[in-house]
Tab-separated table of C-alpha atoms in Angstrom:
chain	number	residue	atom	x	y	z
S	129	MET	CA	0.040	0.005	0.056
S	130	ARG	CA	0.618	3.648	-0.591
S	131	VAL	CA	1.347	4.822	3.294
S	132	ILE	CA	2.029	8.430	4.210
S	133	PHE	CA	3.248	8.002	7.857
S	134	MET	CA	3.291	10.852	10.221
S	135	GLY	CA	5.310	10.821	13.587
S	136	THR	CA	7.969	12.549	15.417
S	137	PRO	CA	9.978	11.020	18.658
S	138	GLU	CA	11.521	7.818	19.111
S	139	PHE	CA	8.667	5.892	19.800
S	140	ALA	CA	7.291	6.460	16.298
S	141	VAL	CA	10.642	5.087	14.581
S	142	PRO	CA	10.117	1.132	15.243
S	143	CYS	CA	6.356	1.536	13.547
S	144	LEU	CA	8.079	3.393	10.359
S	145	GLU	CA	10.494	0.653	9.738
S	146	ARG	CA	7.863	-1.983	10.286
S	147	VAL	CA	5.877	-0.189	7.567
S	148	LEU	CA	8.787	-0.787	5.359
S	149	GLU	CA	10.058	-3.745	6.071
S	150	ASP	CA	6.821	-4.867	5.595
S	151	GLY	CA	7.292	-3.925	1.803
S	152	HIS	CA	4.597	-1.201	1.888
S	153	GLU	CA	5.656	2.228	0.038
S	154	VAL	CA	6.136	5.448	2.335
S	155	VAL	CA	5.449	8.262	0.280
S	156	LEU	CA	5.924	10.862	2.418
S	157	ALA	CA	6.952	11.241	5.806
S	158	VAL	CA	5.424	14.327	8.025
S	159	THR	CA	6.991	15.247	11.071
S	160	GLN	CA	7.223	18.121	13.267
S	161	ALA	CA	10.029	20.881	13.252
S	162	ASP	CA	13.876	20.623	13.870
S	163	LYS	CA	14.192	21.978	17.351
S	164	PRO	CA	17.340	23.196	19.229
S	165	LYS	CA	18.695	20.922	21.900
S	166	GLY	CA	21.840	20.268	24.018
S	167	ARG	CA	24.237	23.124	25.737
S	168	GLY	CA	24.770	24.525	22.148
S	169	TYR	CA	21.223	24.411	21.081
S	170	ALA	CA	21.880	22.881	17.815
S	171	MET	CA	18.663	22.410	15.481
S	172	THR	CA	18.171	18.944	16.179
S	173	PRO	CA	16.149	16.746	13.772
S	174	PRO	CA	13.424	14.941	15.213
S	175	PRO	CA	13.950	10.900	15.467
S	176	VAL	CA	11.148	10.489	12.718
S	177	LYS	CA	13.135	12.823	9.969
S	178	ILE	CA	16.655	10.960	10.660
S	179	CYS	CA	14.805	7.534	9.935
S	180	ALA	CA	12.955	8.630	6.613
S	181	LEU	CA	15.643	10.176	5.544
S	182	SER	CA	18.268	7.255	6.136
S	183	HIS	CA	15.240	5.164	3.933
S	184	GLY	CA	15.249	7.648	1.203
S	185	VAL	CA	11.724	8.609	2.241
S	186	PRO	CA	11.220	12.107	1.333
S	187	VAL	CA	10.195	14.197	4.676
S	188	TYR	CA	7.419	17.394	5.247
S	189	GLN	CA	7.911	19.603	8.180
S	190	PRO	CA	4.383	22.034	7.787
S	191	ALA	CA	4.568	23.982	10.959
S	192	SER	CA	0.442	23.748	11.021
S	193	LEU	CA	-2.135	21.292	9.560
S	194	LYS	CA	-4.554	23.276	10.067
S	195	ASN	CA	-6.002	25.934	7.518
S	196	ASN	CA	-3.150	24.953	5.804
S	197	ALA	CA	-4.235	24.532	1.943
S	198	GLU	CA	-0.312	23.935	0.605
S	199	ALA	CA	-0.046	21.110	3.209
S	200	LEU	CA	-3.530	19.265	1.860
S	201	ASP	CA	-2.323	19.937	-1.792
S	202	LYS	CA	0.886	18.504	-1.064
S	203	LEU	CA	-0.433	15.168	1.075
S	204	ALA	CA	-3.216	14.905	-1.402
S	205	SER	CA	-1.013	14.883	-4.204
S	206	CYS	CA	0.801	11.425	-2.602
S	207	GLY	CA	-2.771	9.711	-4.021
S	208	ALA	CA	-1.696	7.457	-0.388
S	209	ASP	CA	-3.844	4.582	0.761
S	210	VAL	CA	-3.752	5.233	4.402
S	211	ALA	CA	-1.891	7.740	6.891
S	212	VAL	CA	-0.445	5.965	9.595
S	213	VAL	CA	-0.185	8.412	12.628
S	214	VAL	CA	2.419	7.583	15.562
S	215	ALA	CA	2.622	10.442	18.362
S	216	TYR	CA	2.974	13.143	15.907
S	217	GLY	CA	1.975	15.592	18.244
S	218	ARG	CA	-0.748	17.397	16.558
S	219	LEU	CA	-4.397	16.901	16.120
S	220	LEU	CA	-5.449	16.718	12.593
S	221	PRO	CA	-8.258	18.419	11.049
S	222	PRO	CA	-11.111	16.530	9.831
S	223	GLU	CA	-10.013	18.004	5.995
S	224	VAL	CA	-6.405	15.650	6.735
S	225	LEU	CA	-8.174	13.127	8.023
S	226	ALA	CA	-10.504	12.438	4.817
S	227	VAL	CA	-7.266	12.496	2.552
S	228	PRO	CA	-6.153	8.975	2.387
S	229	ARG	CA	-8.406	6.973	0.292
S	230	CYS	CA	-8.886	4.569	3.875
S	231	GLY	CA	-8.644	7.249	5.864
S	232	CYS	CA	-5.935	7.593	9.041
S	233	ILE	CA	-4.786	5.243	11.424
S	234	ASN	CA	-3.381	6.054	14.670
S	235	VAL	CA	-0.901	3.972	16.641
S	236	HIS	CA	-1.646	4.527	20.757
S	237	ALA	CA	0.154	3.227	23.183
S	238	SER	CA	-2.719	2.390	25.637
S	239	LEU	CA	-5.585	-0.109	26.050
S	240	LEU	CA	-8.004	2.539	24.628
S	241	PRO	CA	-10.706	3.849	25.736
S	242	LYS	CA	-8.267	4.449	29.147
S	243	TYR	CA	-5.753	6.829	29.146
S	244	ARG	CA	-6.664	9.102	26.105
S	245	GLY	CA	-4.369	11.812	25.534
S	246	ALA	CA	-0.603	12.603	25.498
S	247	ALA	CA	0.987	11.134	28.072
S	248	PRO	CA	-0.581	7.519	28.331
S	249	ILE	CA	2.896	5.380	29.202
S	250	GLN	CA	3.440	7.690	32.253
S	251	TRP	CA	0.075	7.914	33.713
S	252	ALA	CA	-0.656	3.875	33.724
S	253	VAL	CA	2.682	3.637	35.680
S	254	LEU	CA	1.918	6.697	37.692
S	255	ASN	CA	-1.524	5.443	38.607
S	256	GLY	CA	0.069	1.465	39.451
S	257	GLU	CA	-1.445	-0.450	36.310
S	258	THR	CA	-0.308	-3.908	36.320
S	259	GLU	CA	-1.577	-4.018	32.278
S	260	SER	CA	-1.277	-1.961	29.534
S	261	GLY	CA	-0.760	-2.382	25.720
S	262	VAL	CA	-1.001	-0.492	22.187
S	263	THR	CA	-4.095	-0.111	20.635
S	264	THR	CA	-4.563	0.938	16.504
S	265	MET	CA	-7.520	3.239	15.665
S	266	GLN	CA	-9.623	4.592	12.707
S	267	MET	CA	-8.880	8.308	13.338
S	268	ASP	CA	-12.069	10.631	13.903
S	269	ALA	CA	-12.198	14.089	14.657
S	270	GLY	CA	-11.952	13.661	18.412
S	271	LEU	CA	-9.040	13.111	20.713
S	272	ASP	CA	-8.511	9.401	20.610
S	273	THR	CA	-12.299	8.616	20.067
S	274	GLY	CA	-12.118	6.561	16.764
S	275	ASP	CA	-13.107	2.966	16.304
S	276	LEU	CA	-10.536	0.611	17.872
S	277	LEU	CA	-9.213	-1.792	15.082
S	278	LEU	CA	-6.662	-4.191	16.825
S	279	THR	CA	-5.035	-4.352	20.711
S	280	ARG	CA	-1.676	-5.721	22.123
S	281	ARG	CA	-1.821	-6.251	25.483
S	282	CYS	CA	1.243	-6.547	27.943
S	283	ALA	CA	2.214	-6.829	31.665
S	284	VAL	CA	3.693	-3.950	33.751
S	285	PRO	CA	5.720	-5.541	36.127
S	286	PRO	CA	5.855	-3.790	39.872
S	287	GLU	CA	9.106	-2.504	39.339
S	288	MET	CA	8.992	-1.041	35.523
S	289	THR	CA	9.412	2.765	34.870
S	290	ALA	CA	7.474	4.593	32.247
S	291	GLY	CA	10.735	4.719	30.186
S	292	GLU	CA	10.986	0.664	30.053
S	293	LEU	CA	7.425	0.608	29.327
S	294	HIS	CA	8.111	2.962	26.492
S	295	ASP	CA	10.384	1.278	24.900
S	296	LEU	CA	8.320	-1.963	25.369
S	297	LEU	CA	5.525	-0.467	23.751
S	298	SER	CA	7.355	1.095	20.779
S	299	GLN	CA	8.148	-2.144	19.728
S	300	GLU	CA	4.399	-4.201	20.477
S	301	GLY	CA	3.068	-1.196	18.558
S	302	ALA	CA	5.312	-2.007	15.488
S	303	GLN	CA	3.936	-5.424	15.330
S	304	VAL	CA	0.174	-4.610	16.042
S	305	LEU	CA	0.705	-1.844	13.126
S	306	SER	CA	1.692	-4.140	10.848
S	307	ASP	CA	-1.099	-6.612	11.594
S	308	THR	CA	-3.556	-3.779	11.128
S	309	LEU	CA	-1.973	-2.812	7.603
S	310	ARG	CA	-2.318	-6.597	6.724
S	311	ALA	CA	-5.937	-6.845	7.554
S	312	LEU	CA	-6.769	-3.330	6.114
S	313	GLU	CA	-4.834	-4.662	2.643
S	314	ALA	CA	-7.266	-8.065	3.421
S	315	GLY	CA	-10.376	-6.233	3.738
S	316	THR	CA	-10.996	-8.137	7.389
S	317	LEU	CA	-10.429	-4.920	9.860
S	318	LEU	CA	-13.600	-4.725	12.082
S	319	PRO	CA	-13.669	-1.744	13.478
S	320	VAL	CA	-15.834	-1.624	16.982
S	321	LYS	CA	-16.849	2.148	18.881
S	322	GLN	CA	-14.827	2.758	21.791
S	323	GLU	CA	-17.172	1.556	25.363
S	324	GLY	CA	-16.236	1.660	29.093
S	325	GLU	CA	-14.722	3.758	31.195
S	326	SER	CA	-12.796	6.572	29.492
S	327	CYS	CA	-9.409	8.334	30.888
S	328	TYR	CA	-7.416	11.295	29.853
S	329	ALA	CA	-3.806	11.298	30.209
S	330	PRO	CA	-2.649	14.968	30.106
S	331	MET	CA	0.669	15.866	29.058
S	332	LEU	CA	3.556	16.114	32.339
S	333	ASN	CA	4.611	18.928	34.047
S	334	ARG	CA	7.497	19.541	36.613
S	335	GLU	CA	4.714	20.151	39.474
S	336	LEU	CA	4.074	16.562	39.506
S	337	SER	CA	8.306	15.912	40.646
S	338	VAL	CA	7.512	17.102	44.094
S	339	MET	CA	7.293	14.020	46.817
S	340	ASP	CA	4.774	14.106	49.609
S	341	TRP	CA	6.008	12.273	51.935
S	342	GLU	CA	2.559	11.522	54.013
S	343	ARG	CA	1.358	9.646	50.890
S	344	PRO	CA	1.822	5.621	51.220
S	345	ALA	CA	4.863	4.079	49.805
S	346	SER	CA	3.290	2.586	47.406
S	347	GLU	CA	2.021	5.447	45.614
S	348	LEU	CA	5.438	7.068	45.921
S	349	HIS	CA	6.889	4.417	44.348
S	350	ASN	CA	4.614	4.637	41.337
S	351	GLN	CA	5.337	8.285	41.190
S	352	VAL	CA	9.184	7.243	41.499
S	353	ARG	CA	8.754	4.825	38.338
S	354	GLY	CA	6.259	7.338	35.883
S	355	LEU	CA	8.361	10.122	36.324
S	356	ASN	CA	11.155	8.050	35.129
S	357	PRO	CA	12.734	9.472	32.884
S	358	TRP	CA	11.344	12.731	32.800
S	359	PRO	CA	10.782	14.924	34.868
S	360	SER	CA	11.457	12.409	37.929
S	361	ALA	CA	10.310	12.306	41.098
S	362	SER	CA	12.219	14.760	43.791
S	363	THR	CA	12.267	16.058	47.147
S	364	ARG	CA	14.796	18.808	48.746
S	365	PHE	CA	17.498	17.967	51.021
S	366	GLY	CA	19.931	20.736	52.351
S	367	GLY	CA	17.913	23.434	50.347
S	368	LYS	CA	18.535	21.757	46.972
S	369	THR	CA	16.976	19.497	44.535
S	370	LEU	CA	17.140	15.724	45.393
S	371	LYS	CA	16.084	13.564	42.317
S	372	ILE	CA	14.754	10.117	43.043
S	373	HIS	CA	15.298	7.659	40.163
S	374	ARG	CA	14.916	4.151	41.620
S	375	ALA	CA	13.175	3.284	44.798
S	376	ARG	CA	11.288	0.467	46.279
S	377	THR	CA	8.904	0.043	48.886
S	378	GLY	CA	9.654	-1.206	52.667
S	379	GLY	CA	8.649	-2.476	55.984
S	380	GLU	CA	6.440	-0.473	58.689
S	381	THR	CA	7.592	1.974	61.198
S	382	GLU	CA	6.933	4.258	63.505
S	383	ALA	CA	8.257	7.638	62.327
S	384	MET	CA	6.608	10.343	61.154
S	385	PRO	CA	6.266	10.727	57.316
S	386	GLY	CA	9.814	12.777	55.969
S	387	THR	CA	12.120	10.815	58.519
S	388	ILE	CA	14.996	9.257	57.448
S	389	VAL	CA	14.503	6.217	59.337
S	390	MET	CA	18.104	3.880	58.012
S	391	ALA	CA	21.163	4.795	55.927
S	392	ASN	CA	21.678	1.698	54.152
S	393	PRO	CA	19.432	1.187	52.343
S	394	PHE	CA	18.750	5.160	52.071
S	395	THR	CA	15.010	5.005	53.862
S	396	VAL	CA	12.424	7.164	54.201
S	397	ALA	CA	8.982	6.881	56.181
S	398	CYS	CA	5.593	7.556	54.149
S	399	GLY	CA	2.138	7.880	54.973
S	400	GLY	CA	0.424	4.696	56.666
S	401	ARG	CA	3.672	3.736	58.852
S	402	SER	CA	4.977	2.845	55.421
S	403	THR	CA	8.605	3.214	54.156
S	404	LEU	CA	10.028	3.927	50.894
S	405	GLU	CA	13.749	2.932	50.058
S	406	LEU	CA	15.602	5.601	47.726
S	407	LEU	CA	18.060	3.164	45.790
S	408	GLU	CA	19.286	5.738	43.049
S	409	VAL	CA	19.552	9.712	43.797
S	410	GLN	CA	20.568	12.588	42.022
S	411	TYR	CA	21.389	15.619	43.954
S	412	GLU	CA	21.410	19.146	41.991
S	413	GLY	CA	24.087	19.425	39.942
S	414	GLY	CA	25.647	16.217	40.569
S	415	LYS	CA	25.711	13.031	38.999
S	416	ARG	CA	23.215	9.885	39.662
S	417	MET	CA	24.131	7.419	42.781
S	418	ALA	CA	23.138	4.808	45.090
S	419	GLY	CA	20.900	6.436	48.235
S	420	ALA	CA	23.222	4.863	50.403
S	421	ASP	CA	26.293	6.461	48.943
S	422	PHE	CA	24.732	9.880	48.488
S	423	LEU	CA	23.539	9.651	52.393
S	424	ARG	CA	27.077	8.490	53.260
S	425	GLY	CA	29.070	11.633	51.451
S	426	HIS	CA	26.811	14.298	53.041
S	427	ALA	CA	26.622	12.580	56.973
S	428	ALA	CA	23.163	12.709	56.922
S	429	GLU	CA	22.030	11.610	60.334
S	430	ILE	CA	18.847	9.238	60.798
S	431	GLY	CA	15.835	11.271	61.969
S	432	ARG	CA	16.339	13.580	59.532
S	433	ARG	CA	13.030	14.829	57.725
S	434	LEU	CA	11.933	15.304	54.794
S	435	PRO	CA	12.110	18.030	52.960
S	436	ASP	CA	14.196	20.269	54.236
């Protein structure tokens, strides 16, 4: 089939590669603009652009698709059978959805209708879900509200971070997309209306990082996992930010929430008489290190309360 591929970040790259491997003709890759990155703010192309160009696929980077006659003409001239949309980063207006002969198929990193929106992977981990997955859907004008096509489910182990789930689902997404396009070509797809309880997964922000030690350790553990690698859970230690990259729940304690109750492992009292062991931390301006090594280097005494 003739395919327009629309995507931007690393998550979308395995899907693009799989479409090409399956022998489809990717006639155009649509991605967001290059952006300044790093200390030198050098203009950096998005991963999908790098992948597309490496395979000789032409790339198009419109500033917007809304009310953009030039973009509409560009897409229409491709004569595409279908558009595949994977983490493109913008809503598609109805006139764009109508361009390909078979419409637009989206790969979404959740078990729809749960976790519609921009950050489904992170919110699934933040909420302590034990199962996640990837869904393909026939796009409509709503936000992740189109008819469901195919789904792949996967377990979320209790120590898995959002970053690890991201990497897993990017591969699962490539497989479910491959299956979906094969079924589309064969005429065997059976779209299903979304039913059941839905919830939204809004974009993350740094305000979510702050650890509230009054909460149970299980919830704080999910916070650490769900915000890894960005923006990272954190607390204040000695007036500076201490990021917490890895943690695990510990035993019970009578200490007040926020109290350091053990040095090795670095253990903090939480709500409900629970404790959280801080396994890997990073002090403001410093490198990642084991929590016990951090405490040893800062001569922190048992009984000190966080945040401080």
